[in-house]
mmCIF file of C-alpha atoms in Angstrom:
data_model
loop_
_atom_site.group_PDB
_atom_site.id
_atom_site.type_symbol
_atom_site.label_atom_id
_atom_site.label_comp_id
_atom_site.label_asym_id
_atom_site.label_seq_id
_atom_site.Cartn_x
_atom_site.Cartn_y
_atom_site.Cartn_z
ATOM 1 C CA UNK A 1 -28.822 19.426 -7.302
ATOM 2 C CA UNK A 2 -26.858 22.142 -5.507
ATOM 3 C CA UNK A 3 -28.185 20.981 -2.216
ATOM 4 C CA UNK A 4 -26.394 17.862 -2.547
ATOM 5 C CA UNK A 5 -22.916 19.203 -2.537
ATOM 6 C CA UNK A 6 -20.818 18.695 0.599
ATOM 7 C CA UNK A 7 -19.785 21.622 2.500
ATOM 8 C CA UNK A 8 -16.004 21.607 1.952
ATOM 9 C CA UNK A 9 -13.417 21.673 -0.660
ATOM 10 C CA UNK A 10 -12.390 19.260 -3.482
ATOM 11 C CA UNK A 11 -9.766 17.640 -1.394
ATOM 12 C CA UNK A 12 -12.190 16.981 1.387
ATOM 13 C CA UNK A 13 -14.630 15.482 -0.951
ATOM 14 C CA UNK A 14 -12.258 13.454 -2.698
ATOM 15 C CA UNK A 15 -10.950 12.223 0.933
ATOM 16 C CA UNK A 16 -14.395 11.443 2.054
ATOM 17 C CA UNK A 17 -15.051 9.398 -1.040
ATOM 18 C CA UNK A 18 -11.947 7.379 -1.005
ATOM 19 C CA UNK A 19 -12.317 7.014 2.663
ATOM 20 C CA UNK A 20 -15.821 5.427 2.281
ATOM 21 C CA UNK A 21 -14.361 3.144 -0.384
ATOM 22 C CA UNK A 22 -11.621 2.198 1.713
ATOM 23 C CA UNK A 23 -13.739 1.347 4.769
ATOM 24 C CA UNK A 24 -15.703 -0.601 2.679
ATOM 25 C CA UNK A 25 -12.683 -2.435 1.260
ATOM 26 C CA UNK A 26 -11.758 -2.553 4.999
ATOM 27 C CA UNK A 27 -14.795 -4.343 6.208
ATOM 28 C CA UNK A 28 -14.435 -6.658 3.259
ATOM 29 C CA UNK A 29 -10.933 -7.468 3.974
ATOM 30 C CA UNK A 30 -11.623 -7.963 7.486
ATOM 31 C CA UNK A 31 -14.337 -10.457 6.530
ATOM 32 C CA UNK A 32 -11.618 -12.093 4.346
ATOM 33 C CA UNK A 33 -9.241 -12.324 7.190
ATOM 34 C CA UNK A 34 -11.773 -13.623 9.538
ATOM 35 C CA UNK A 35 -13.025 -16.326 7.134
ATOM 36 C CA UNK A 36 -9.472 -17.342 6.105
ATOM 37 C CA UNK A 37 -7.898 -17.388 9.349
ATOM 38 C CA UNK A 38 -10.659 -19.267 11.057
ATOM 39 C CA UNK A 39 -10.756 -21.721 8.055
ATOM 40 C CA UNK A 40 -6.973 -22.418 8.088
ATOM 41 C CA UNK A 41 -6.447 -21.726 11.864
ATOM 42 C CA UNK A 42 -3.390 -20.167 13.061
ATOM 43 C CA UNK A 43 -0.640 -22.676 11.647
ATOM 44 C CA UNK A 44 -2.100 -22.708 8.286
ATOM 45 C CA UNK A 45 -2.971 -19.033 8.127
ATOM 46 C CA UNK A 46 0.558 -18.232 9.218
ATOM 47 C CA UNK A 47 2.063 -20.528 6.598
ATOM 48 C CA UNK A 48 -0.180 -18.648 3.990
ATOM 49 C CA UNK A 49 0.716 -15.026 5.179
ATOM 50 C CA UNK A 50 4.507 -15.773 5.583
ATOM 51 C CA UNK A 51 4.826 -17.156 2.215
ATOM 52 C CA UNK A 52 2.716 -14.193 0.902
ATOM 53 C CA UNK A 53 4.609 -11.641 2.498
ATOM 54 C CA UNK A 54 7.837 -12.889 0.723
ATOM 55 C CA UNK A 55 6.061 -11.973 -2.466
ATOM 56 C CA UNK A 56 4.340 -8.813 -1.116
ATOM 57 C CA UNK A 57 7.651 -7.318 -0.423
ATOM 58 C CA UNK A 58 8.019 -6.639 -3.800
ATOM 59 C CA UNK A 59 4.812 -5.440 -4.997
ATOM 60 C CA UNK A 60 5.554 -1.806 -4.752
ATOM 61 C CA UNK A 61 8.481 -2.341 -7.250
ATOM 62 C CA UNK A 62 6.321 -4.527 -9.459
ATOM 63 C CA UNK A 63 4.798 -1.604 -11.522
ATOM 64 C CA UNK A 64 8.021 0.600 -11.598
ATOM 65 C CA UNK A 65 6.190 3.405 -9.860
ATOM 66 C CA UNK A 66 3.822 4.030 -12.885
ATOM 67 C CA UNK A 67 1.052 5.335 -10.775
ATOM 68 C CA UNK A 68 3.147 8.115 -9.473
ATOM 69 C CA UNK A 69 4.470 8.738 -12.876
ATOM 70 C CA UNK A 70 1.145 9.200 -14.498
ATOM 71 C CA UNK A 71 0.103 11.468 -11.634
ATOM 72 C CA UNK A 72 3.267 13.637 -11.857
ATOM 73 C CA UNK A 73 3.205 13.798 -15.743
ATOM 74 C CA UNK A 74 -0.568 14.508 -16.092
ATOM 75 C CA UNK A 75 -0.258 17.547 -13.433
ATOM 76 C CA UNK A 76 2.619 19.249 -15.064
ATOM 77 C CA UNK A 77 2.138 18.715 -18.872
ATOM 78 C CA UNK A 78 -0.719 19.362 -21.261
ATOM 79 C CA UNK A 79 -1.137 15.974 -22.728
ATOM 80 C CA UNK A 80 -3.597 13.504 -23.477
ATOM 81 C CA UNK A 81 -4.263 11.304 -20.647
ATOM 82 C CA UNK A 82 -5.677 8.256 -22.577
ATOM 83 C CA UNK A 83 -2.161 8.465 -24.638
ATOM 84 C CA UNK A 84 -0.399 8.727 -21.461
ATOM 85 C CA UNK A 85 -2.367 5.852 -19.997
ATOM 86 C CA UNK A 86 -1.347 3.693 -23.017
ATOM 87 C CA UNK A 87 2.464 4.210 -22.363
ATOM 88 C CA UNK A 88 2.095 3.939 -18.755
ATOM 89 C CA UNK A 89 0.214 0.647 -19.068
ATOM 90 C CA UNK A 90 2.665 -0.968 -21.612
ATOM 91 C CA UNK A 91 5.650 -0.400 -19.022
ATOM 92 C CA UNK A 92 3.525 -1.462 -16.305
ATOM 93 C CA UNK A 93 2.839 -4.897 -17.995
ATOM 94 C CA UNK A 94 6.490 -5.458 -18.891
ATOM 95 C CA UNK A 95 7.738 -4.650 -15.411
ATOM 96 C CA UNK A 96 4.841 -6.724 -13.428
ATOM 97 C CA UNK A 97 5.769 -9.801 -15.417
ATOM 98 C CA UNK A 98 9.498 -9.451 -15.309
ATOM 99 C CA UNK A 99 9.598 -8.713 -11.544
ATOM 100 C CA UNK A 100 6.887 -11.612 -10.739
ATOM 101 C CA UNK A 101 9.225 -14.253 -12.668
ATOM 102 C CA UNK A 102 12.439 -13.211 -10.868
ATOM 103 C CA UNK A 103 10.788 -12.967 -7.362
ATOM 104 C CA UNK A 104 9.231 -16.540 -7.548
ATOM 105 C CA UNK A 105 12.416 -17.907 -8.687
ATOM 106 C CA UNK A 106 14.336 -16.247 -5.696
ATOM 107 C CA UNK A 107 11.507 -17.259 -3.019
ATOM 108 C CA UNK A 108 11.767 -21.022 -4.175
ATOM 109 C CA UNK A 109 15.482 -21.146 -4.277
ATOM 110 C CA UNK A 110 16.240 -19.146 -0.944
ATOM 111 C CA UNK A 111 13.416 -19.725 1.329
ATOM 112 C CA UNK A 112 13.352 -23.073 3.292
ATOM 113 C CA UNK A 113 9.789 -22.669 4.857
ATOM 114 C CA UNK A 114 7.175 -21.474 2.282
ATOM 115 C CA UNK A 115 4.375 -22.994 0.132
ATOM 116 C CA UNK A 116 5.282 -24.857 -2.972
ATOM 117 C CA UNK A 117 6.335 -23.398 -6.346
ATOM 118 C CA UNK A 118 3.014 -23.401 -7.938
ATOM 119 C CA UNK A 119 1.226 -21.647 -4.800
ATOM 120 C CA UNK A 120 4.080 -19.083 -4.968
ATOM 121 C CA UNK A 121 3.537 -18.567 -8.644
ATOM 122 C CA UNK A 122 -0.246 -17.934 -7.950
ATOM 123 C CA UNK A 123 0.547 -15.295 -5.198
ATOM 124 C CA UNK A 124 2.938 -13.609 -7.599
ATOM 125 C CA UNK A 125 0.363 -13.526 -10.239
ATOM 126 C CA UNK A 126 -2.129 -11.790 -7.741
ATOM 127 C CA UNK A 127 0.383 -9.609 -5.700
ATOM 128 C CA UNK A 128 2.922 -8.588 -8.490
ATOM 129 C CA UNK A 129 0.732 -8.406 -11.594
ATOM 130 C CA UNK A 130 -3.106 -7.774 -10.641
ATOM 131 C CA UNK A 131 -2.678 -5.831 -7.740
ATOM 132 C CA UNK A 132 0.028 -3.457 -9.129
ATOM 133 C CA UNK A 133 -1.921 -3.019 -12.241
ATOM 134 C CA UNK A 134 -5.205 -2.206 -10.265
ATOM 135 C CA UNK A 135 -2.974 0.348 -8.376
ATOM 136 C CA UNK A 136 -1.831 2.034 -11.499
ATOM 137 C CA UNK A 137 -5.343 2.189 -12.617
ATOM 138 C CA UNK A 138 -6.802 3.734 -9.354
ATOM 139 C CA UNK A 139 -4.053 6.441 -9.500
ATOM 140 C CA UNK A 140 -5.083 7.232 -13.193
ATOM 141 C CA UNK A 141 -8.919 7.531 -12.048
ATOM 142 C CA UNK A 142 -7.942 9.785 -8.986
ATOM 143 C CA UNK A 143 -6.023 12.120 -11.334
ATOM 144 C CA UNK A 144 -9.092 12.113 -13.673
ATOM 145 C CA UNK A 145 -11.025 13.160 -10.737
ATOM 146 C CA UNK A 146 -12.993 9.754 -10.418
ATOM 147 C CA UNK A 147 -12.289 9.052 -6.912
ATOM 148 C CA UNK A 148 -15.479 6.962 -6.507
ATOM 149 C CA UNK A 149 -14.401 4.566 -9.576
ATOM 150 C CA UNK A 150 -10.794 4.144 -8.036
ATOM 151 C CA UNK A 151 -12.172 3.237 -4.624
ATOM 152 C CA UNK A 152 -14.635 0.802 -6.523
ATOM 153 C CA UNK A 153 -11.595 -0.686 -8.305
ATOM 154 C CA UNK A 154 -9.636 -1.348 -5.100
ATOM 155 C CA UNK A 155 -12.356 -2.279 -3.064
ATOM 156 C CA UNK A 156 -13.578 -5.040 -5.435
ATOM 157 C CA UNK A 157 -10.340 -7.258 -4.794
ATOM 158 C CA UNK A 158 -11.369 -8.389 -1.151
ATOM 159 C CA UNK A 159 -15.227 -8.453 -2.322
ATOM 160 C CA UNK A 160 -14.471 -11.064 -4.844
ATOM 161 C CA UNK A 161 -11.937 -12.896 -2.762
ATOM 162 C CA UNK A 162 -14.465 -13.150 0.052
ATOM 163 C CA UNK A 163 -17.033 -14.561 -2.586
ATOM 164 C CA UNK A 164 -14.709 -17.203 -3.547
ATOM 165 C CA UNK A 165 -13.800 -18.303 0.015
ATOM 166 C CA UNK A 166 -17.518 -18.244 1.322
ATOM 167 C CA UNK A 167 -18.102 -20.730 -1.931
ATOM 168 C CA UNK A 168 -15.465 -23.132 -0.667
ATOM 169 C CA UNK A 169 -16.914 -23.003 2.777
ATOM 170 C CA UNK A 170 -20.699 -23.503 1.604
ATOM 171 C CA UNK A 171 -19.324 -26.248 -0.607
ATOM 172 C CA UNK A 172 -17.874 -27.742 2.458
ATOM 173 C CA UNK A 173 -14.383 -28.021 1.193
ATOM 174 C CA UNK A 174 -11.747 -29.205 3.329
ATOM 175 C CA UNK A 175 -9.603 -26.410 4.796
ATOM 176 C CA UNK A 176 -6.532 -26.087 2.204
ATOM 177 C CA UNK A 177 -3.774 -23.315 1.805
ATOM 178 C CA UNK A 178 -3.881 -24.081 -1.848
ATOM 179 C CA UNK A 179 -7.297 -23.792 -2.367
ATOM 180 C CA UNK A 180 -7.189 -20.252 -0.688
ATOM 181 C CA UNK A 181 -4.391 -19.181 -2.867
ATOM 182 C CA UNK A 182 -6.392 -20.074 -5.850
ATOM 183 C CA UNK A 183 -9.176 -18.232 -4.775
ATOM 184 C CA UNK A 184 -6.780 -15.209 -3.936
ATOM 185 C CA UNK A 185 -5.137 -15.230 -7.215
ATOM 186 C CA UNK A 186 -8.579 -15.414 -9.398
ATOM 187 C CA UNK A 187 -10.181 -12.713 -7.579
ATOM 188 C CA UNK A 188 -7.345 -10.268 -8.190
ATOM 189 C CA UNK A 189 -7.085 -11.278 -11.806
ATOM 190 C CA UNK A 190 -10.602 -10.729 -12.489
ATOM 191 C CA UNK A 191 -10.827 -7.527 -10.858
ATOM 192 C CA UNK A 192 -7.570 -6.354 -12.700
ATOM 193 C CA UNK A 193 -9.378 -7.004 -16.017
ATOM 194 C CA UNK A 194 -12.165 -4.980 -15.144
ATOM 195 C CA UNK A 195 -10.472 -1.977 -13.844
ATOM 196 C CA UNK A 196 -8.162 -1.704 -16.771
ATOM 197 C CA UNK A 197 -11.012 -1.851 -19.245
ATOM 198 C CA UNK A 198 -12.936 0.816 -16.759
ATOM 199 C CA UNK A 199 -9.709 3.237 -16.794
ATOM 200 C CA UNK A 200 -9.324 3.200 -20.469
ATOM 201 C CA UNK A 201 -12.746 4.097 -21.000
ATOM 202 C CA UNK A 202 -13.018 6.792 -18.353
ATOM 203 C CA UNK A 203 -9.650 8.598 -19.794
ATOM 204 C CA UNK A 204 -10.864 8.595 -23.041
ATOM 205 C CA UNK A 205 -13.994 10.933 -22.097
ATOM 206 C CA UNK A 206 -13.561 14.521 -23.063
ATOM 207 C CA UNK A 207 -9.867 13.965 -23.534
ATOM 208 C CA UNK A 208 -8.313 17.133 -25.041
ATOM 209 C CA UNK A 209 -6.200 17.093 -28.166
ATOM 210 C CA UNK A 210 -2.503 16.470 -26.966
ATOM 211 C CA UNK A 211 -0.568 19.873 -27.080
ATOM 212 C CA UNK A 212 2.520 18.611 -24.975
ATOM 213 C CA UNK A 213 5.109 16.116 -25.650
ATOM 214 C CA UNK A 214 4.937 12.813 -24.121
ATOM 215 C CA UNK A 215 8.263 11.769 -22.186
ATOM 216 C CA UNK A 216 10.268 8.808 -23.709
ATOM 217 C CA UNK A 217 10.174 5.431 -22.291
ATOM 218 C CA UNK A 218 13.659 5.766 -20.680
ATOM 219 C CA UNK A 219 12.424 8.860 -18.899
ATOM 220 C CA UNK A 220 9.357 7.549 -17.395
ATOM 221 C CA UNK A 221 11.423 4.174 -16.600
ATOM 222 C CA UNK A 222 13.895 6.641 -14.743
ATOM 223 C CA UNK A 223 11.461 8.489 -12.761
ATOM 224 C CA UNK A 224 9.358 5.558 -12.025
ATOM 225 C CA UNK A 225 12.313 3.580 -10.913
ATOM 226 C CA UNK A 226 13.005 6.171 -7.893
ATOM 227 C CA UNK A 227 9.226 6.134 -7.264
ATOM 228 C CA UNK A 228 9.076 2.265 -7.156
ATOM 229 C CA UNK A 229 12.259 2.054 -5.079
ATOM 230 C CA UNK A 230 10.880 4.301 -2.515
ATOM 231 C CA UNK A 231 7.655 2.661 -2.458
ATOM 232 C CA UNK A 232 9.161 -0.862 -2.037
ATOM 233 C CA UNK A 233 11.135 0.301 1.087
ATOM 234 C CA UNK A 234 8.173 2.483 2.188
ATOM 235 C CA UNK A 235 5.753 -0.190 2.216
ATOM 236 C CA UNK A 236 7.470 -3.469 2.402
ATOM 237 C CA UNK A 237 9.302 -2.759 5.830
ATOM 238 C CA UNK A 238 5.829 -3.623 7.462
ATOM 239 C CA UNK A 239 5.882 -7.009 5.865
ATOM 240 C CA UNK A 240 9.433 -8.298 6.206
ATOM 241 C CA UNK A 241 9.051 -9.171 9.844
ATOM 242 C CA UNK A 242 6.621 -11.889 8.821
ATOM 243 C CA UNK A 243 8.877 -13.460 6.394
ATOM 244 C CA UNK A 244 11.547 -13.787 9.102
ATOM 245 C CA UNK A 245 9.082 -14.700 11.791
ATOM 246 C CA UNK A 246 8.097 -17.620 9.671
ATOM 247 C CA UNK A 247 11.357 -18.980 9.532
ATOM 248 C CA UNK A 248 12.459 -18.073 13.018
ATOM 249 C CA UNK A 249 9.400 -18.717 15.156
ATOM 250 C CA UNK A 250 7.064 -20.822 12.801
ATOM 251 C CA UNK A 251 3.602 -20.764 11.354
ATOM 252 C CA UNK A 252 1.512 -20.344 14.433
ATOM 253 C CA UNK A 253 3.258 -17.505 15.772
ATOM 254 C CA UNK A 254 3.357 -15.755 12.638
ATOM 255 C CA UNK A 255 -0.456 -16.497 12.190
ATOM 256 C CA UNK A 256 -1.103 -14.550 15.705
ATOM 257 C CA UNK A 257 1.279 -11.543 14.804
ATOM 258 C CA UNK A 258 -0.350 -11.375 11.182
ATOM 259 C CA UNK A 259 -3.849 -11.190 12.329
ATOM 260 C CA UNK A 260 -3.060 -8.448 15.116
ATOM 261 C CA UNK A 261 -1.214 -6.397 12.376
ATOM 262 C CA UNK A 262 -3.796 -6.769 9.772
ATOM 263 C CA UNK A 263 -6.404 -5.567 12.372
ATOM 264 C CA UNK A 264 -4.242 -2.561 13.204
ATOM 265 C CA UNK A 265 -3.614 -1.976 9.410
ATOM 266 C CA UNK A 266 -7.290 -1.769 8.564
ATOM 267 C CA UNK A 267 -7.807 1.058 10.955
ATOM 268 C CA UNK A 268 -4.933 2.817 9.032
ATOM 269 C CA UNK A 269 -6.817 2.847 5.514
ATOM 270 C CA UNK A 270 -8.580 6.358 6.253
ATOM 271 C CA UNK A 271 -5.004 7.782 6.328
ATOM 272 C CA UNK A 272 -4.235 6.200 3.131
ATOM 273 C CA UNK A 273 -7.541 7.641 1.655
ATOM 274 C CA UNK A 274 -6.451 11.073 2.636
ATOM 275 C CA UNK A 275 -3.014 10.673 1.244
ATOM 276 C CA UNK A 276 -4.328 9.094 -2.171
ATOM 277 C CA UNK A 277 -6.678 12.298 -2.401
ATOM 278 C CA UNK A 278 -3.874 15.006 -1.605
ATOM 279 C CA UNK A 279 -1.142 13.528 -3.830
ATOM 280 C CA UNK A 280 -2.125 15.066 -6.980
ATOM 281 C CA UNK A 281 -2.977 18.253 -5.543
ATOM 282 C CA UNK A 282 0.447 18.074 -3.841
ATOM 283 C CA UNK A 283 2.115 17.308 -7.086
ATOM 284 C CA UNK A 284 0.353 20.223 -8.908
ATOM 285 C CA UNK A 285 0.723 22.692 -6.178
ATOM 286 C CA UNK A 286 4.446 21.985 -5.795
ATOM 287 C CA UNK A 287 5.011 23.624 -9.105
ATOM 288 C CA UNK A 288 3.151 26.729 -8.284
ATOM 289 C CA UNK A 289 4.452 26.805 -4.678
ATOM 290 C CA UNK A 290 1.098 26.618 -2.700
ATOM 291 C CA UNK A 291 1.219 23.039 -1.438
ATOM 292 C CA UNK A 292 2.232 23.888 2.278
ATOM 293 C CA UNK A 293 -1.048 24.641 3.382
ATOM 294 C CA UNK A 294 -2.508 21.268 2.077
ATOM 295 C CA UNK A 295 0.478 19.367 3.443
ATOM 296 C CA UNK A 296 -0.144 21.006 6.986
ATOM 297 C CA UNK A 297 -3.688 20.073 6.939
ATOM 298 C CA UNK A 298 -2.931 16.312 5.931
ATOM 299 C CA UNK A 299 -0.467 16.004 8.654
ATOM 300 C CA UNK A 300 -2.913 17.596 11.385
ATOM 301 C CA UNK A 301 -6.138 15.426 10.418
ATOM 302 C CA UNK A 302 -3.844 12.473 9.837
ATOM 303 C CA UNK A 303 -2.523 12.638 13.493
ATOM 304 C CA UNK A 304 -5.688 13.335 14.994
ATOM 305 C CA UNK A 305 -7.286 10.501 13.378
ATOM 306 C CA UNK A 306 -4.349 7.999 14.181
ATOM 307 C CA UNK A 307 -4.754 8.761 18.138
ATOM 308 C CA UNK A 308 -8.451 7.948 18.033
ATOM 309 C CA UNK A 309 -7.674 4.645 16.004
ATOM 310 C CA UNK A 310 -5.186 3.733 18.589
ATOM 311 C CA UNK A 311 -7.493 4.339 21.440
ATOM 312 C CA UNK A 312 -9.713 1.921 19.167
ATOM 313 C CA UNK A 313 -7.245 -0.853 18.954
ATOM 314 C CA UNK A 314 -6.869 -0.940 22.668
ATOM 315 C CA UNK A 315 -10.585 -1.266 23.129
ATOM 316 C CA UNK A 316 -11.273 -3.843 20.789
ATOM 317 C CA UNK A 317 -7.958 -5.976 21.251
ATOM 318 C CA UNK A 318 -9.344 -8.321 24.113
ATOM 319 C CA UNK A 319 -12.264 -9.315 21.495
ATOM 320 C CA UNK A 320 -9.922 -10.797 18.923
ATOM 321 C CA UNK A 321 -9.998 -14.591 20.251
ATOM 322 C CA UNK A 322 -13.862 -14.193 20.118
ATOM 323 C CA UNK A 323 -13.809 -12.980 16.443
ATOM 324 C CA UNK A 324 -10.876 -15.197 14.947
ATOM 325 C CA UNK A 325 -10.776 -18.103 17.161
ATOM 326 C CA UNK A 326 -9.227 -19.482 20.278
ATOM 327 C CA UNK A 327 -5.780 -20.066 18.341
ATOM 328 C CA UNK A 328 -5.436 -16.330 18.118
ATOM 329 C CA UNK A 329 -5.305 -15.740 22.059
ATOM 330 C CA UNK A 330 -2.196 -13.992 21.830
ATOM 331 C CA UNK A 331 -3.152 -11.689 19.036
ATOM 332 C CA UNK A 332 -4.863 -9.424 21.636
ATOM 333 C CA UNK A 333 -1.655 -8.533 23.372
ATOM 334 C CA UNK A 334 0.147 -8.020 20.294
ATOM 335 C CA UNK A 335 -2.615 -5.537 18.634
ATOM 336 C CA UNK A 336 -2.508 -3.718 21.958
ATOM 337 C CA UNK A 337 1.393 -3.106 21.505
ATOM 338 C CA UNK A 338 0.815 -2.309 17.600
ATOM 339 C CA UNK A 339 -1.627 0.422 18.395
ATOM 340 C CA UNK A 340 1.468 2.850 19.032
ATOM 341 C CA UNK A 341 2.414 2.121 15.354
ATOM 342 C CA UNK A 342 -0.530 4.221 14.103
ATOM 343 C CA UNK A 343 0.617 7.940 14.846
ATOM 344 C CA UNK A 344 4.270 7.113 14.125
ATOM 345 C CA UNK A 345 3.126 5.765 10.696
ATOM 346 C CA UNK A 346 1.337 8.825 9.953
ATOM 347 C CA UNK A 347 4.272 11.137 10.675
ATOM 348 C CA UNK A 348 6.353 8.594 8.391
ATOM 349 C CA UNK A 349 4.141 8.491 5.415
ATOM 350 C CA UNK A 350 3.219 12.063 5.489
ATOM 351 C CA UNK A 351 6.941 13.117 5.582
ATOM 352 C CA UNK A 352 7.506 10.513 2.578
ATOM 353 C CA UNK A 353 4.725 12.068 0.375
ATOM 354 C CA UNK A 354 6.197 15.540 1.275
ATOM 355 C CA UNK A 355 9.484 14.401 -0.170
ATOM 356 C CA UNK A 356 8.180 12.691 -2.877
ATOM 357 C CA UNK A 357 5.843 15.395 -4.070
ATOM 358 C CA UNK A 358 8.535 18.088 -3.950
ATOM 359 C CA UNK A 359 10.824 16.192 -6.294
ATOM 360 C CA UNK A 360 13.031 14.762 -3.502
ATOM 361 C CA UNK A 361 12.539 11.023 -4.535
ATOM 362 C CA UNK A 362 16.079 10.014 -3.993
ATOM 363 C CA UNK A 363 16.074 11.539 -0.432
ATOM 364 C CA UNK A 364 12.931 9.545 0.571
ATOM 365 C CA UNK A 365 14.783 6.608 -0.867
ATOM 366 C CA UNK A 366 17.955 6.977 1.363
ATOM 367 C CA UNK A 367 15.848 7.730 4.391
ATOM 368 C CA UNK A 368 13.424 4.673 4.272
ATOM 369 C CA UNK A 369 16.174 2.299 3.077
ATOM 370 C CA UNK A 370 18.121 2.986 6.326
ATOM 371 C CA UNK A 371 14.916 2.698 8.282
ATOM 372 C CA UNK A 372 14.342 -0.789 6.575
ATOM 373 C CA UNK A 373 17.907 -1.948 7.036
ATOM 374 C CA UNK A 374 17.452 -1.079 10.948
ATOM 375 C CA UNK A 375 14.062 -3.104 10.881
ATOM 376 C CA UNK A 376 15.728 -6.094 9.259
ATOM 377 C CA UNK A 377 18.725 -6.022 11.741
ATOM 378 C CA UNK A 378 16.498 -5.644 14.755
ATOM 379 C CA UNK A 379 14.352 -8.675 13.565
ATOM 380 C CA UNK A 380 17.471 -11.005 13.230
ATOM 381 C CA UNK A 381 18.433 -9.869 16.589
ATOM 382 C CA UNK A 382 15.297 -9.698 18.741
ATOM 383 C CA UNK A 383 13.046 -12.256 17.193
ATOM 384 C CA UNK A 384 15.094 -15.244 18.711
ATOM 385 C CA UNK A 385 15.088 -13.510 22.287
ATOM 386 C CA UNK A 386 11.819 -11.512 22.440
ATOM 387 C CA UNK A 387 9.400 -13.230 20.063
ATOM 388 C CA UNK A 388 6.749 -11.594 18.130
ATOM 389 C CA UNK A 389 7.632 -8.791 20.492
ATOM 390 C CA UNK A 390 10.795 -8.232 19.246
ATOM 391 C CA UNK A 391 9.352 -7.846 15.599
ATOM 392 C CA UNK A 392 6.869 -4.894 17.118
ATOM 393 C CA UNK A 393 10.163 -3.322 18.893
ATOM 394 C CA UNK A 394 11.903 -3.359 15.479
ATOM 395 C CA UNK A 395 8.772 -1.945 13.626
ATOM 396 C CA UNK A 396 8.480 0.979 15.964
ATOM 397 C CA UNK A 397 12.188 1.580 15.981
ATOM 398 C CA UNK A 398 12.184 1.733 12.297
ATOM 399 C CA UNK A 399 9.071 4.006 12.236
ATOM 400 C CA UNK A 400 10.749 6.628 14.761
ATOM 401 C CA UNK A 401 13.950 6.674 12.512
ATOM 402 C CA UNK A 402 12.037 7.061 9.043
ATOM 403 C CA UNK A 403 9.667 10.023 10.401
ATOM 404 C CA UNK A 404 12.580 12.119 11.978
ATOM 405 C CA UNK A 405 14.713 11.613 8.659
ATOM 406 C CA UNK A 406 12.141 12.285 6.285
ATOM 407 C CA UNK A 407 11.081 15.447 7.948
ATOM 408 C CA UNK A 408 14.686 16.654 8.821
ATOM 409 C CA UNK A 409 15.552 16.219 5.045
ATOM 410 C CA UNK A 410 12.133 17.833 3.998
ATOM 411 C CA UNK A 411 12.801 21.183 5.987
ATOM 412 C CA UNK A 412 16.491 21.100 5.266
ATOM 413 C CA UNK A 413 15.911 21.221 1.613
ATOM 414 C CA UNK A 414 13.003 23.721 1.759
ATOM 415 C CA UNK A 415 15.448 26.203 3.969
ATOM 416 C CA UNK A 416 18.303 25.605 1.208
ATOM 417 C CA UNK A 417 15.791 26.512 -1.565
ATOM 418 C CA UNK A 418 14.547 29.582 0.484
ATOM 419 C CA UNK A 419 18.381 30.595 0.878
ATOM 420 C CA UNK A 420 18.937 30.345 -2.774
ATOM 421 C CA UNK A 421 16.117 32.329 -3.785
ATOM 422 C CA UNK A 422 16.980 35.442 -1.586
#
C-alpha cells in the first residue's frame, strides 16, 4: 500500500490529518453556532455565550496543563505511556473537579448578569471537566502517533451537541437557554467518557516495559501549573471581552460580537492543527537542538494561511445576516474588523509555543499576563465609549504586545544560551 503514502514528512501528514479533523469539527461547530444562534436569537445567545465565557476563561487551567506534561515527559523519558497516562489522568480528574467547584461559586457570587446557578454548574461540568479531559486525551493520542483518533475525539463534541439541538428543534421545543445548556453539557460528557476509554486502550498497545522513572505527583503538578497558567492567559484573553461586554453592553451586542468572533475563530482551526502536530516534535527536538527548522516552517506556513483566511473573512462577512438571521446584522462589520486578528494570532501563538517547548514556561506566562492585563484594562476603558469596536481594539492591541514580547524573549534567551556555550 506504499502508493497511498502522502508525499511529505510525518509533521505534514500529522498536520493534514489533524487539519481535516479540525475542519470537520469546524463545520459541526459552525452548524451548532447557526442552530443555537437562530434558535435563541441575539439576546438569548448573547446571554448564553456571555455566561459560558465566564466559565471558559478558566478551562485551560482546569486540567493543570496535564496534556503538555504528558507530551513533555513522554518525549524525554523511556517510560510506559499507559503508566504515565494513569498518573496524568488521576491528577487531571482531581484538578478539574476542584476548579469547577470554585469557578461556579465565584461566578454566582460575582457576576450580576448571568444564567442561574444550575445552568452555570452544567456549563462548568462541560467546559471545566469534560472538555479539558478530552484535551488531555487528545494530546496523549497525538503523542502516540494517533492524530486521527485525536481529531475524532475533539470533533465528536460539536457533533453530539448538534444532534441534541436538532432533536430539540425537531421536537418543536420552545427556545430556551436552559435546554441548550443541558444539551451542551450532555454532549461533552458523553464524548469525554468515550475519549478516555479510547485513550486507555490505545496507549496500552505495544507499550514497552518501563525503564525510566516516573516523576512524582508534586513534580508533575509543578510543571503542569506553569503550562496551565500560561494556557489560561494565552487562551482566555480572547474570551474575557465577552464577559465584560455582557455586563456593560447587554446580551444583544454580546450575541452579535460572539457570532462574529466564532466565525473568524473557525477559520483559525488549521493553525491549531499545525501547532498540535508540531508540539511533540518541538518538545523532542529541543533536547537534541534540531527544532529551529520545524519552528521556521510552522511560522511561515501559519502566516501564509492566516493572510488567506483573513481575505476569506472579508469576502464572507456580508453574508452573516443571511446565515444567522436579521438580528445579527452588525456581525458583518465586526467580523471584517476581526480579520486582522488572524495573522497577529499566528505570530503570538507561534512565539508562545516556541517559549514553552524550549523550557521557558515562566517567560511565556509573564509576557501573556501583561498582554491579558492590557486587554482587560482597554475593555474597561473602551467598551462604554466605543461599544463592540472597543473590544476589537483591545484584542488587537493585546495580540501585538504578546507577539512582540514572546519573540523578543525567545531570541534574547537563545542568544544568551549561545553566548554561554562559546
